[in-house]
């Protein structure tokens, strides 16, 4: 997929048949950081509001986690780090014809520097389009691995809140937002905060699980898992799962 970002022509990996697994892993990790920490004032405001509600409800543990994450969000904002844009960079194959074969921190910084003169919403739009295409593909081909019941439940809750607000407006409720406040708080606090610091941080554990899975696929199937595309990687993983089940059934 080729998109225009400002004055630049950007070619993106947009199919699991071609997207390298190491890029997909980096993309997923950056999206994880974006969801948990963010890197803009909207994320800061959301985290502050979540922490306030946890404090009011007496949930000291989650309030403490949210405040710790808030500190990291401030660090990201101060240093111009936007995980969502770094996720976009992970999917970039070429910028104005120049190919980026690798996608480490240096390449990510270089890509974002090249696109720094472009409106941020154009990058966000490109990411949104590719994200939907990749999510649809991977859910179709590997439903057992990627159909997220938790996400569906969250969007059902979001739908209920929207319907409540619309009903209030139609019925002439004086303050529809106040009428839907319970659902608003449930949506706001639906995903419990995770820690992103130290050796047990979610991002560190995410990297460790990926490395472990690559080692297992290498040992069991004799492949270099990190050179595979997303489709090849998860086909190998499903094959290994199936083989293990058959071996267990024969015992």
Coordinates of N, CA and C in Angstrom, one line a residue:
X1 N 0.8 -1.2 0.0 CA 0.0 0.0 0.0 C 0.9 1.3 0.0
X2 N 0.6 2.2 -0.9 CA 1.3 3.5 -0.9 C 0.4 4.6 -0.5
X3 N 0.8 5.4 0.5 CA 0.0 6.5 1.0 C 0.8 7.8 0.9
X4 N 0.1 8.9 0.8 CA 0.8 10.2 0.9 C 0.8 10.7 2.3
X5 N 2.0 11.0 2.8 CA 2.1 11.6 4.1 C 2.8 12.9 3.9
X6 N 2.0 14.0 3.9 CA 2.6 15.3 3.6 C 3.0 15.3 2.1
X7 N 4.2 15.7 1.8 CA 4.7 15.7 0.5 C 5.4 14.4 0.1
X8 N 5.4 13.4 1.0 CA 6.1 12.2 0.8 C 5.3 11.0 0.4
X9 N 5.9 10.1 -0.4 CA 5.2 8.9 -0.8 C 5.8 7.8 0.0
X10 N 4.9 7.2 0.8 CA 5.3 6.1 1.7 C 4.7 4.8 1.4
X11 N 5.5 3.8 1.2 CA 5.0 2.4 0.9 C 5.0 1.6 2.2
X12 N 3.9 1.0 2.5 CA 3.7 0.3 3.8 C 3.5 -1.2 3.5
X13 N 4.0 -2.0 4.4 CA 3.6 -3.4 4.4 C 2.2 -3.5 4.9
X14 N 1.3 -4.1 4.1 CA -0.1 -4.1 4.5 C -0.8 -5.5 4.4
X15 N 0.0 -6.5 4.2 CA -0.5 -7.8 4.2 C 0.4 -8.8 4.9
X16 N -0.2 -9.8 5.6 CA 0.6 -10.7 6.4 C 1.4 -11.6 5.6
X17 N 1.1 -11.7 4.3 CA 1.9 -12.5 3.4 C 3.3 -11.9 3.1
X18 N 3.4 -10.6 3.3 CA 4.7 -10.0 3.0 C 5.3 -9.3 4.3
X19 N 4.5 -9.0 5.3 CA 5.0 -8.3 6.5 C 5.9 -9.2 7.3
X20 N 7.2 -8.8 7.4 CA 8.1 -9.6 8.2 C 7.7 -9.7 9.7
X21 N 7.8 -10.9 10.3 CA 7.4 -11.1 11.7 C 8.1 -10.1 12.6
X22 N 9.3 -9.8 12.4 CA 10.0 -8.9 13.4 C 9.4 -7.5 13.3
X23 N 9.0 -7.1 12.1 CA 8.3 -5.8 12.0 C 6.9 -5.8 12.7
X24 N 6.2 -6.9 12.5 CA 4.9 -7.1 13.1 C 5.1 -7.1 14.7
X25 N 6.1 -7.7 15.2 CA 6.3 -7.7 16.6 C 6.6 -6.3 17.1
X26 N 7.4 -5.6 16.4 CA 7.7 -4.2 16.8 C 6.4 -3.3 16.7
X27 N 5.7 -3.5 15.6 CA 4.4 -2.8 15.5 C 3.5 -3.1 16.6
X28 N 3.3 -4.3 17.0 CA 2.4 -4.7 18.1 C 2.9 -4.1 19.4
X29 N 4.2 -4.2 19.6 CA 4.8 -3.6 20.9 C 4.5 -2.1 21.0
X30 N 4.7 -1.4 19.9 CA 4.4 0.0 19.9 C 3.0 0.3 20.1
X31 N 2.1 -0.5 19.5 CA 0.6 -0.3 19.8 C 0.3 -0.6 21.2
X32 N 1.0 -1.5 21.8 CA 0.8 -1.9 23.2 C 1.2 -0.7 24.1
X33 N 2.3 0.0 23.8 CA 2.7 1.1 24.5 C 1.8 2.3 24.3
X34 N 1.3 2.4 23.1 CA 0.3 3.5 22.8 C -0.9 3.3 23.6
X35 N -1.4 2.1 23.7 CA -2.7 1.8 24.4 C -2.5 2.0 25.9
X36 N -1.3 1.6 26.4 CA -1.1 1.7 27.9 C -0.5 3.0 28.4
X37 N 0.2 3.7 27.5 CA 0.9 4.9 27.9 C 0.5 6.1 27.1
X38 N 0.5 6.0 25.8 CA 0.3 7.1 24.9 C 1.5 8.0 24.8
X39 N 1.4 9.1 24.1 CA 2.5 10.1 24.0 C 2.0 11.4 23.7
X40 N 0.7 11.8 24.0 CA 0.2 13.1 23.7 C -0.7 13.6 24.8
X41 N -1.2 14.8 24.7 CA -2.0 15.4 25.8 C -3.3 14.7 26.0
X42 N -3.8 14.1 25.0 CA -5.1 13.3 25.1 C -4.9 12.1 26.0
X43 N -3.7 11.4 25.8 CA -3.4 10.2 26.7 C -3.1 10.7 28.1
X44 N -2.5 11.8 28.3 CA -2.2 12.4 29.6 C -3.5 12.6 30.3
X45 N -4.4 13.3 29.6 CA -5.7 13.6 30.3 C -6.5 12.4 30.6
X46 N -6.5 11.4 29.7 CA -7.2 10.1 30.0 C -6.6 9.4 31.2
X47 N -5.3 9.4 31.3 CA -4.6 8.7 32.5 C -4.9 9.4 33.8
X48 N -4.9 10.7 33.7 CA -5.2 11.5 34.9 C -6.6 11.2 35.4
X49 N -7.6 11.2 34.4 CA -8.9 10.9 34.8 C -9.1 9.5 35.4
X50 N -8.4 8.5 34.8 CA -8.5 7.1 35.3 C -7.9 7.1 36.7
X51 N -6.8 7.7 36.9 CA -6.2 7.7 38.2 C -7.1 8.3 39.3
X52 N -7.8 9.4 38.9 CA -8.8 10.1 39.8 C -9.9 9.1 40.2
X53 N -10.4 8.4 39.2 CA -11.5 7.5 39.5 C -11.1 6.3 40.4
X54 N -9.9 5.8 40.2 CA -9.3 4.8 41.0 C -9.2 5.2 42.4
X55 N -8.7 6.5 42.6 CA -8.5 7.0 43.9 C -9.8 7.2 44.6
X56 N -10.8 7.7 43.9 CA -12.1 8.0 44.5 C -12.8 6.6 44.9
X57 N -12.5 5.6 44.2 CA -13.1 4.3 44.5 C -12.3 3.5 45.5
X58 N -11.2 4.1 45.9 CA -10.4 3.4 47.0 C -9.5 2.3 46.4
X59 N -9.3 2.2 45.1 CA -8.5 1.2 44.5 C -7.0 1.7 44.4
X60 N -6.3 1.6 45.5 CA -5.0 2.2 45.6 C -4.0 1.5 44.7
X61 N -4.1 0.2 44.5 CA -3.2 -0.5 43.6 C -3.2 0.0 42.2
X62 N -4.4 0.0 41.6 CA -4.6 0.5 40.2 C -4.3 2.0 40.1
X63 N -4.6 2.7 41.1 CA -4.3 4.2 41.1 C -2.8 4.4 41.1
X64 N -2.1 3.6 41.8 CA -0.6 3.7 41.9 C 0.0 3.3 40.5
X65 N -0.5 2.2 39.9 CA 0.0 1.8 38.6 C -0.3 2.9 37.5
X66 N -1.5 3.5 37.6 CA -1.9 4.5 36.6 C -1.0 5.8 36.8
X67 N -0.7 6.1 38.0 CA 0.1 7.3 38.2 C 1.6 7.0 37.7
X68 N 2.0 5.8 37.9 CA 3.4 5.4 37.4 C 3.4 5.5 35.9
X69 N 2.3 5.1 35.3 CA 2.2 5.1 33.8 C 2.1 6.6 33.3
X70 N 1.4 7.4 34.2 CA 1.2 8.8 33.8 C 2.6 9.5 33.8
X71 N 3.5 9.1 34.7 CA 4.8 9.6 34.7 C 5.6 9.3 33.4
X72 N 5.4 8.1 32.9 CA 6.0 7.6 31.7 C 5.4 8.4 30.5
X73 N 4.1 8.6 30.6 CA 3.4 9.4 29.5 C 4.0 10.8 29.4
X74 N 4.3 11.4 30.6 CA 4.9 12.8 30.6 C 6.3 12.7 30.0
X75 N 7.0 11.7 30.3 CA 8.4 11.5 29.7 C 8.3 11.4 28.2
X76 N 7.4 10.6 27.7 CA 7.2 10.5 26.3 C 6.9 11.9 25.6
X77 N 5.9 12.6 26.2 CA 5.5 13.9 25.7 C 6.7 14.9 25.7
X78 N 7.4 14.9 26.8 CA 8.6 15.8 26.9 C 9.7 15.5 25.8
X79 N 9.8 14.2 25.5 CA 10.9 13.8 24.6 C 10.3 13.6 23.1
X80 N 9.1 14.0 22.9 CA 8.5 13.8 21.6 C 8.4 12.4 21.1
X81 N 8.2 11.5 22.0 CA 8.0 10.1 21.7 C 6.6 9.7 21.5
X82 N 6.1 9.3 20.3 CA 4.8 9.0 20.1 C 4.7 7.5 19.7
X83 N 4.4 6.6 20.6 CA 4.4 5.1 20.2 C 3.5 4.8 19.0
X84 N 2.4 5.5 18.8 CA 1.6 5.3 17.6 C 2.3 5.6 16.4
X85 N 3.1 6.6 16.3 CA 3.9 6.9 15.1 C 5.1 6.0 14.9
X86 N 5.6 5.5 16.0 CA 6.6 4.5 15.9 C 6.1 3.1 15.4
X87 N 4.8 2.9 15.7 CA 4.1 1.7 15.2 C 4.0 1.9 13.7
X88 N 3.6 3.1 13.2 CA 3.5 3.4 11.8 C 4.9 3.1 11.1
X89 N 5.9 3.6 11.7 CA 7.3 3.5 11.1 C 7.7 2.0 11.0
X90 N 7.2 1.2 11.9 CA 7.5 -0.3 11.8 C 7.0 -0.9 10.6
X91 N 5.9 -0.3 10.0 CA 5.3 -0.9 8.8 C 5.8 -0.3 7.5
X92 N 6.7 0.7 7.6 CA 7.2 1.5 6.5 C 8.3 0.6 5.7
X93 N 8.1 0.4 4.4 CA 9.0 -0.2 3.6 C 9.9 0.8 2.8
X94 N 9.3 1.8 2.3 CA 10.0 2.8 1.5 C 9.4 4.2 1.8
X95 N 10.3 5.2 1.8 CA 9.9 6.6 1.8 C 10.5 7.3 0.6
X96 N 9.7 7.8 -0.3 CA 10.1 8.4 -1.5 C 11.1 7.5 -2.3
X97 N 10.8 6.2 -2.3 CA 11.6 5.3 -3.1 C 12.8 4.7 -2.3
X98 N 13.1 5.3 -1.2 CA 14.3 4.8 -0.4 C 13.8 3.7 0.5
X99 N 14.4 2.5 0.4 CA 14.0 1.3 1.1 C 14.7 1.3 2.5
X100 N 13.9 0.8 3.5 CA 14.3 0.6 4.8 C 14.2 -0.9 5.1
X101 N 15.4 -1.6 4.9 CA 15.4 -3.1 5.0 C 15.3 -3.5 6.5
X102 N 15.8 -2.7 7.4 CA 15.8 -3.0 8.8 C 14.9 -1.9 9.5
X103 N 14.5 -2.2 10.7 CA 13.6 -1.3 11.4 C 13.9 -1.3 12.9
X104 N 15.2 -1.0 13.2 CA 15.5 -0.8 14.6 C 15.2 0.7 15.1
X105 N 15.7 1.0 16.2 CA 15.5 2.4 16.8 C 16.0 3.5 15.8
X106 N 17.2 3.2 15.3 CA 17.9 4.2 14.4 C 17.0 4.4 13.1
X107 N 16.6 3.3 12.5 CA 15.8 3.5 11.3 C 14.4 4.1 11.6
X108 N 13.8 3.8 12.8 CA 12.6 4.4 13.2 C 12.7 5.9 13.3
X109 N 13.8 6.3 14.0 CA 14.1 7.8 14.2 C 14.3 8.5 12.8
X110 N 14.9 7.8 11.9 CA 15.2 8.4 10.6 C 13.9 8.5 9.8
X111 N 13.1 7.5 9.8 CA 11.8 7.6 9.1 C 10.9 8.7 9.7
X112 N 10.9 8.8 11.0 CA 10.0 9.9 11.6 C 10.6 11.3 11.4
X113 N 11.9 11.4 11.3 CA 12.6 12.6 10.9 C 12.2 13.0 9.5
X114 N 12.2 12.1 8.6 CA 11.9 12.4 7.2 C 10.4 12.9 7.1
X115 N 9.5 12.3 7.9 CA 8.1 12.6 7.9 C 7.7 13.7 8.8
X116 N 8.7 14.4 9.5 CA 8.4 15.3 10.5 C 7.7 16.6 10.0
X117 N 7.8 16.8 8.7 CA 7.1 18.0 8.1 C 5.7 17.8 7.7
X118 N 5.2 16.5 7.9 CA 3.9 16.1 7.5 C 2.9 16.3 8.7
X119 N 1.6 16.5 8.4 CA 0.6 16.6 9.5 C 0.5 15.2 10.2
X120 N 0.4 15.3 11.5 CA 0.4 14.0 12.3 C -0.9 13.2 11.9
X121 N -2.0 13.8 11.6 CA -3.2 13.1 11.3 C -3.1 12.3 10.0
X122 N -2.2 12.7 9.1 CA -2.0 11.9 7.9 C -1.3 10.6 8.2
X123 N -0.4 10.6 9.1 CA 0.3 9.4 9.5 C -0.7 8.5 10.3
X124 N -1.5 9.1 11.1 CA -2.5 8.4 11.9 C -3.5 7.7 11.0
X125 N -3.9 8.4 9.9 CA -4.8 7.9 9.0 C -4.3 6.7 8.2
X126 N -3.0 6.8 7.8 CA -2.3 5.7 7.1 C -2.2 4.5 8.1
X127 N -1.9 4.7 9.3 CA -1.8 3.6 10.3 C -3.1 3.0 10.5
X128 N -4.2 3.8 10.6 CA -5.5 3.2 10.8 C -6.0 2.3 9.7
X129 N -5.7 2.7 8.5 CA -6.1 1.9 7.3 C -5.3 0.6 7.3
X130 N -4.0 0.6 7.5 CA -3.2 -0.6 7.5 C -3.5 -1.5 8.6
X131 N -3.7 -0.9 9.8 CA -4.1 -1.7 11.0 C -5.3 -2.5 10.8
X132 N -6.4 -1.9 10.2 CA -7.6 -2.6 9.9 C -7.4 -3.8 8.9
X133 N -6.6 -3.5 7.9 CA -6.4 -4.6 6.9 C -5.6 -5.8 7.5
X134 N -4.6 -5.5 8.3 CA -3.8 -6.5 8.9 C -4.6 -7.3 9.9
X135 N -5.3 -6.5 10.7 CA -6.2 -7.2 11.8 C -7.2 -8.1 11.2
X136 N -7.9 -7.6 10.1 CA -8.9 -8.5 9.4 C -8.2 -9.7 8.8
X137 N -7.1 -9.6 8.2 CA -6.4 -10.7 7.6 C -6.0 -11.8 8.7
X138 N -5.3 -11.3 9.7 CA -4.8 -12.2 10.7 C -5.9 -12.9 11.5
X139 N -7.0 -12.2 11.7 CA -8.2 -12.7 12.4 C -8.8 -13.8 11.5
X140 N -8.8 -13.6 10.2 CA -9.4 -14.5 9.3 C -8.6 -15.8 9.2
X141 N -7.3 -15.7 9.1 CA -6.4 -16.8 8.9 C -6.1 -17.6 10.2
X142 N -6.0 -16.8 11.3 CA -5.6 -17.4 12.6 C -6.6 -17.1 13.7
X143 N -7.9 -17.4 13.5 CA -8.9 -17.0 14.5 C -8.7 -17.5 15.9
X144 N -8.1 -18.7 16.0 CA -7.9 -19.3 17.4 C -6.8 -18.4 18.1
X145 N -6.0 -17.7 17.4 CA -4.9 -17.0 18.0 C -5.2 -15.5 18.2
X146 N -6.1 -15.0 17.3 CA -6.2 -13.5 17.3 C -7.7 -13.0 17.4
X147 N -8.6 -13.9 17.7 CA -10.0 -13.4 17.9 C -10.1 -13.0 19.4
X148 N -10.1 -11.7 19.7 CA -10.0 -11.2 21.1 C -11.4 -11.0 21.7
X149 N -11.8 -11.9 22.6 CA -13.1 -11.7 23.2 C -13.2 -10.5 24.1
X150 N -12.0 -10.2 24.7 CA -12.0 -9.0 25.6 C -12.2 -7.7 24.8
X151 N -11.6 -7.6 23.7 CA -11.8 -6.5 22.8 C -13.3 -6.3 22.4
X152 N -13.9 -7.5 22.0 CA -15.3 -7.4 21.6 C -16.2 -7.0 22.8
X153 N -15.9 -7.4 24.0 CA -16.7 -7.0 25.1 C -16.5 -5.5 25.4
X154 N -15.3 -5.0 25.2 CA -15.1 -3.6 25.4 C -15.9 -2.8 24.4
X155 N -15.9 -3.2 23.1 CA -16.6 -2.4 22.1 C -18.2 -2.6 22.3
X156 N -18.6 -3.7 22.9 CA -20.0 -3.8 23.2 C -20.4 -2.8 24.3
X157 N -19.5 -2.7 25.3 CA -19.8 -1.7 26.4 C -19.8 -0.3 25.8
X158 N -18.8 0.0 24.9 CA -18.8 1.3 24.2 C -20.1 1.6 23.4
X159 N -20.6 0.5 22.8 CA -21.8 0.7 22.0 C -23.0 1.0 22.9
X160 N -23.0 0.3 24.1 CA -24.1 0.5 25.0 C -24.1 2.0 25.5
X161 N -22.9 2.5 25.8 CA -22.8 3.9 26.3 C -23.3 4.9 25.2
X162 N -22.9 4.6 23.9 CA -23.3 5.5 22.8 C -24.8 5.5 22.7
X163 N -25.4 4.3 22.8 CA -26.9 4.2 22.7 C -27.6 4.9 23.8
X164 N -27.0 4.8 25.0 CA -27.5 5.5 26.2 C -27.5 7.0 26.0
X165 N -26.4 7.5 25.4 CA -26.3 9.0 25.2 C -27.3 9.4 24.1
X166 N -27.4 8.6 23.1 CA -28.4 9.0 22.0 C -29.8 8.9 22.5
X167 N -30.2 7.9 23.3 CA -31.5 7.8 23.9 C -31.8 9.0 24.7
X168 N -30.8 9.5 25.5 CA -31.0 10.6 26.4 C -31.2 11.9 25.6
X169 N -30.5 12.0 24.4 CA -30.7 13.2 23.6 C -32.1 13.2 23.0
X170 N -32.5 12.0 22.4 CA -33.8 11.9 21.8 C -34.9 12.2 22.8
X171 N -34.8 11.7 24.0 CA -35.8 11.8 25.0 C -35.8 13.2 25.7
X172 N -34.8 14.0 25.4 CA -34.7 15.4 25.9 C -34.2 15.4 27.3
X173 N -33.4 14.4 27.7 CA -32.7 14.4 29.0 C -31.9 15.7 29.2
X174 N -32.0 16.3 30.3 CA -31.3 17.6 30.6 C -29.7 17.5 30.4
X175 N -29.2 16.3 30.9 CA -27.7 16.1 30.9 C -27.5 14.7 30.5
X176 N -27.5 14.4 29.2 CA -27.2 13.0 28.7 C -25.9 12.4 29.2
X177 N -24.9 13.2 29.3 CA -23.6 12.7 29.8 C -23.7 12.2 31.2
X178 N -24.4 13.0 32.1 CA -24.5 12.6 33.5 C -25.4 11.3 33.6
X179 N -26.4 11.2 32.7 CA -27.3 10.0 32.7 C -26.5 8.7 32.3
X180 N -25.5 8.9 31.5 CA -24.7 7.7 31.1 C -23.4 7.6 31.8
X181 N -23.2 8.3 32.9 CA -21.9 8.4 33.6 C -21.4 7.0 34.1
X182 N -22.3 6.2 34.6 CA -21.9 4.8 35.0 C -21.2 4.1 33.9
X183 N -21.9 4.1 32.7 CA -21.3 3.4 31.6 C -20.0 4.1 31.1
X184 N -19.9 5.4 31.2 CA -18.7 6.1 30.9 C -17.5 5.7 31.7
X185 N -17.8 5.6 33.0 CA -16.7 5.1 34.0 C -16.3 3.7 33.7
X186 N -17.3 2.8 33.4 CA -17.0 1.4 33.0 C -16.1 1.3 31.8
X187 N -16.4 2.2 30.8 CA -15.6 2.2 29.6 C -14.2 2.7 29.9
X188 N -14.1 3.8 30.7 CA -12.8 4.4 31.0 C -11.9 3.4 31.8
X189 N -12.5 2.6 32.7 CA -11.7 1.8 33.6 C -11.7 0.3 33.1
X190 N -12.2 0.0 32.0 CA -12.4 -1.4 31.5 C -11.1 -2.1 31.5
X191 N -10.1 -1.5 30.9 CA -8.8 -2.2 30.8 C -8.0 -1.7 32.0
X192 N -7.6 -2.7 32.9 CA -6.8 -2.4 34.1 C -5.4 -2.0 33.7
X193 N -4.8 -1.0 34.4 CA -3.4 -0.6 34.0 C -2.4 -1.7 34.3
X194 N -1.4 -1.8 33.4 CA -0.3 -2.7 33.5 C 1.0 -1.9 33.7
X195 N 1.9 -2.4 34.4 CA 3.2 -1.7 34.6 C 4.1 -1.9 33.4
X196 N 4.9 -0.8 33.1 CA 5.8 -0.8 31.9 C 7.2 -0.5 32.4
X197 N 7.5 -0.7 33.6 CA 8.8 -0.4 34.1 C 9.4 -1.7 34.7
X198 N 10.8 -1.8 34.7 CA 11.5 -2.9 35.3 C 11.4 -4.2 34.5
X199 N 12.0 -5.3 35.0 CA 12.1 -6.5 34.3 C 10.8 -7.2 34.1
X200 N 9.8 -6.9 34.9 CA 8.5 -7.5 34.8 C 7.5 -6.6 34.1
X201 N 8.0 -5.5 33.5 CA 7.2 -4.6 32.7 C 6.6 -5.3 31.5
X202 N 5.4 -4.9 31.1 CA 4.6 -5.6 30.1 C 5.4 -5.6 28.8
X203 N 6.1 -4.5 28.4 CA 6.9 -4.5 27.2 C 8.1 -5.4 27.2
X204 N 8.7 -5.5 28.4 CA 9.9 -6.5 28.5 C 9.4 -7.9 28.4
X205 N 8.3 -8.2 29.0 CA 7.7 -9.6 29.0 C 7.3 -9.9 27.6
X206 N 6.7 -8.9 26.8 CA 6.3 -9.1 25.5 C 7.5 -9.5 24.6
X207 N 8.6 -8.9 24.8 CA 9.8 -9.2 24.0 C 10.3 -10.6 24.4
X208 N 10.3 -10.9 25.7 CA 10.8 -12.2 26.1 C 9.9 -13.4 25.5
X209 N 8.6 -13.2 25.5 CA 7.7 -14.2 25.0 C 8.0 -14.4 23.5
X210 N 8.2 -13.4 22.8 CA 8.5 -13.5 21.3 C 9.8 -14.2 21.1
X211 N 10.9 -13.8 21.9 CA 12.2 -14.5 21.7 C 12.1 -16.0 22.0
X212 N 11.3 -16.3 23.1 CA 11.1 -17.7 23.5 C 10.4 -18.5 22.4
X213 N 9.4 -17.9 21.8 CA 8.6 -18.6 20.7 C 9.5 -18.8 19.5
X214 N 10.3 -17.8 19.2 CA 11.3 -18.0 18.1 C 12.2 -19.1 18.3
X215 N 12.7 -19.3 19.5 CA 13.6 -20.4 19.9 C 13.0 -21.7 19.8
X216 N 11.7 -21.8 20.2 CA 11.0 -23.0 20.2 C 10.7 -23.5 18.7
X217 N 10.3 -22.5 17.9 CA 10.1 -22.9 16.5 C 11.4 -23.3 15.8
X218 N 12.5 -22.6 16.2 CA 13.8 -23.0 15.6 C 14.2 -24.4 16.0
X219 N 14.0 -24.7 17.3 CA 14.5 -26.0 17.8 C 13.6 -27.2 17.3
X220 N 12.3 -26.9 17.2 CA 11.3 -28.0 16.8 C 11.2 -28.2 15.3
X221 N 11.3 -27.1 14.6 CA 11.1 -27.1 13.1 C 12.3 -26.9 12.3
X222 N 13.4 -26.5 12.9 CA 14.7 -26.2 12.2 C 14.6 -25.0 11.3
X223 N 13.9 -24.0 11.7 CA 13.7 -22.8 10.9 C 14.3 -21.6 11.7
X224 N 14.6 -20.5 10.9 CA 15.0 -19.2 11.5 C 13.7 -18.4 11.5
X225 N 13.0 -18.5 12.7 CA 11.7 -17.9 12.8 C 11.7 -16.4 12.5
X226 N 12.8 -15.7 12.8 CA 12.8 -14.2 12.6 C 12.9 -13.8 11.2
X227 N 13.2 -14.7 10.3 CA 13.2 -14.4 8.9 C 11.9 -14.6 8.1
X228 N 10.9 -15.0 8.9 CA 9.6 -15.4 8.3 C 8.7 -14.2 8.2
X229 N 7.7 -14.3 7.3 CA 6.6 -13.3 7.3 C 5.6 -13.7 8.4
X230 N 4.7 -12.8 8.7 CA 3.7 -13.1 9.7 C 2.9 -14.3 9.4
X231 N 2.5 -14.5 8.1 CA 1.7 -15.7 7.7 C 2.5 -16.9 7.9
X232 N 3.8 -16.9 7.5 CA 4.7 -18.1 7.6 C 4.9 -18.4 9.1
X233 N 5.1 -17.4 9.9 CA 5.4 -17.6 11.3 C 4.3 -18.3 12.0
X234 N 3.1 -17.7 11.9 CA 1.9 -18.3 12.6 C 1.4 -19.6 12.0
X235 N 1.7 -19.8 10.7 CA 1.4 -21.1 10.1 C 2.3 -22.2 10.8
X236 N 3.6 -21.8 11.0 CA 4.5 -22.7 11.6 C 4.1 -23.0 13.1
X237 N 3.6 -21.9 13.7 CA 3.2 -22.1 15.1 C 2.0 -23.0 15.2
X238 N 1.0 -22.8 14.3 CA -0.2 -23.6 14.4 C 0.2 -25.1 14.0
X239 N 1.1 -25.3 13.1 CA 1.5 -26.6 12.8 C 2.2 -27.3 14.0
X240 N 3.0 -26.6 14.7 CA 3.7 -27.1 15.9 C 2.6 -27.4 16.9
X241 N 1.6 -26.6 17.1 CA 0.6 -26.9 18.1 C -0.2 -28.2 17.7
X242 N -0.5 -28.3 16.4 CA -1.2 -29.5 15.9 C -0.4 -30.7 16.1
X243 N 0.9 -30.7 15.8 CA 1.8 -31.8 15.9 C 1.9 -32.3 17.4
X244 N 2.0 -31.3 18.3 CA 2.1 -31.6 19.7 C 0.8 -32.3 20.2
X245 N -0.3 -31.9 19.7 CA -1.6 -32.5 20.1 C -1.7 -33.9 19.7
X246 N -1.2 -34.2 18.4 CA -1.3 -35.5 17.9 C -0.3 -36.4 18.6
X247 N 0.8 -35.9 19.0 CA 1.8 -36.7 19.7 C 1.3 -37.0 21.1
X248 N 0.6 -36.1 21.7 CA 0.0 -36.3 23.1 C -1.1 -37.3 23.0
X249 N -1.9 -37.3 21.9 CA -3.0 -38.2 21.8 C -2.6 -39.7 21.6
X250 N -1.4 -39.8 21.0 CA -0.8 -41.2 20.7 C -0.3 -41.8 22.0
X251 N 0.0 -41.0 23.0 CA 0.6 -41.6 24.2 C -0.5 -42.3 25.1

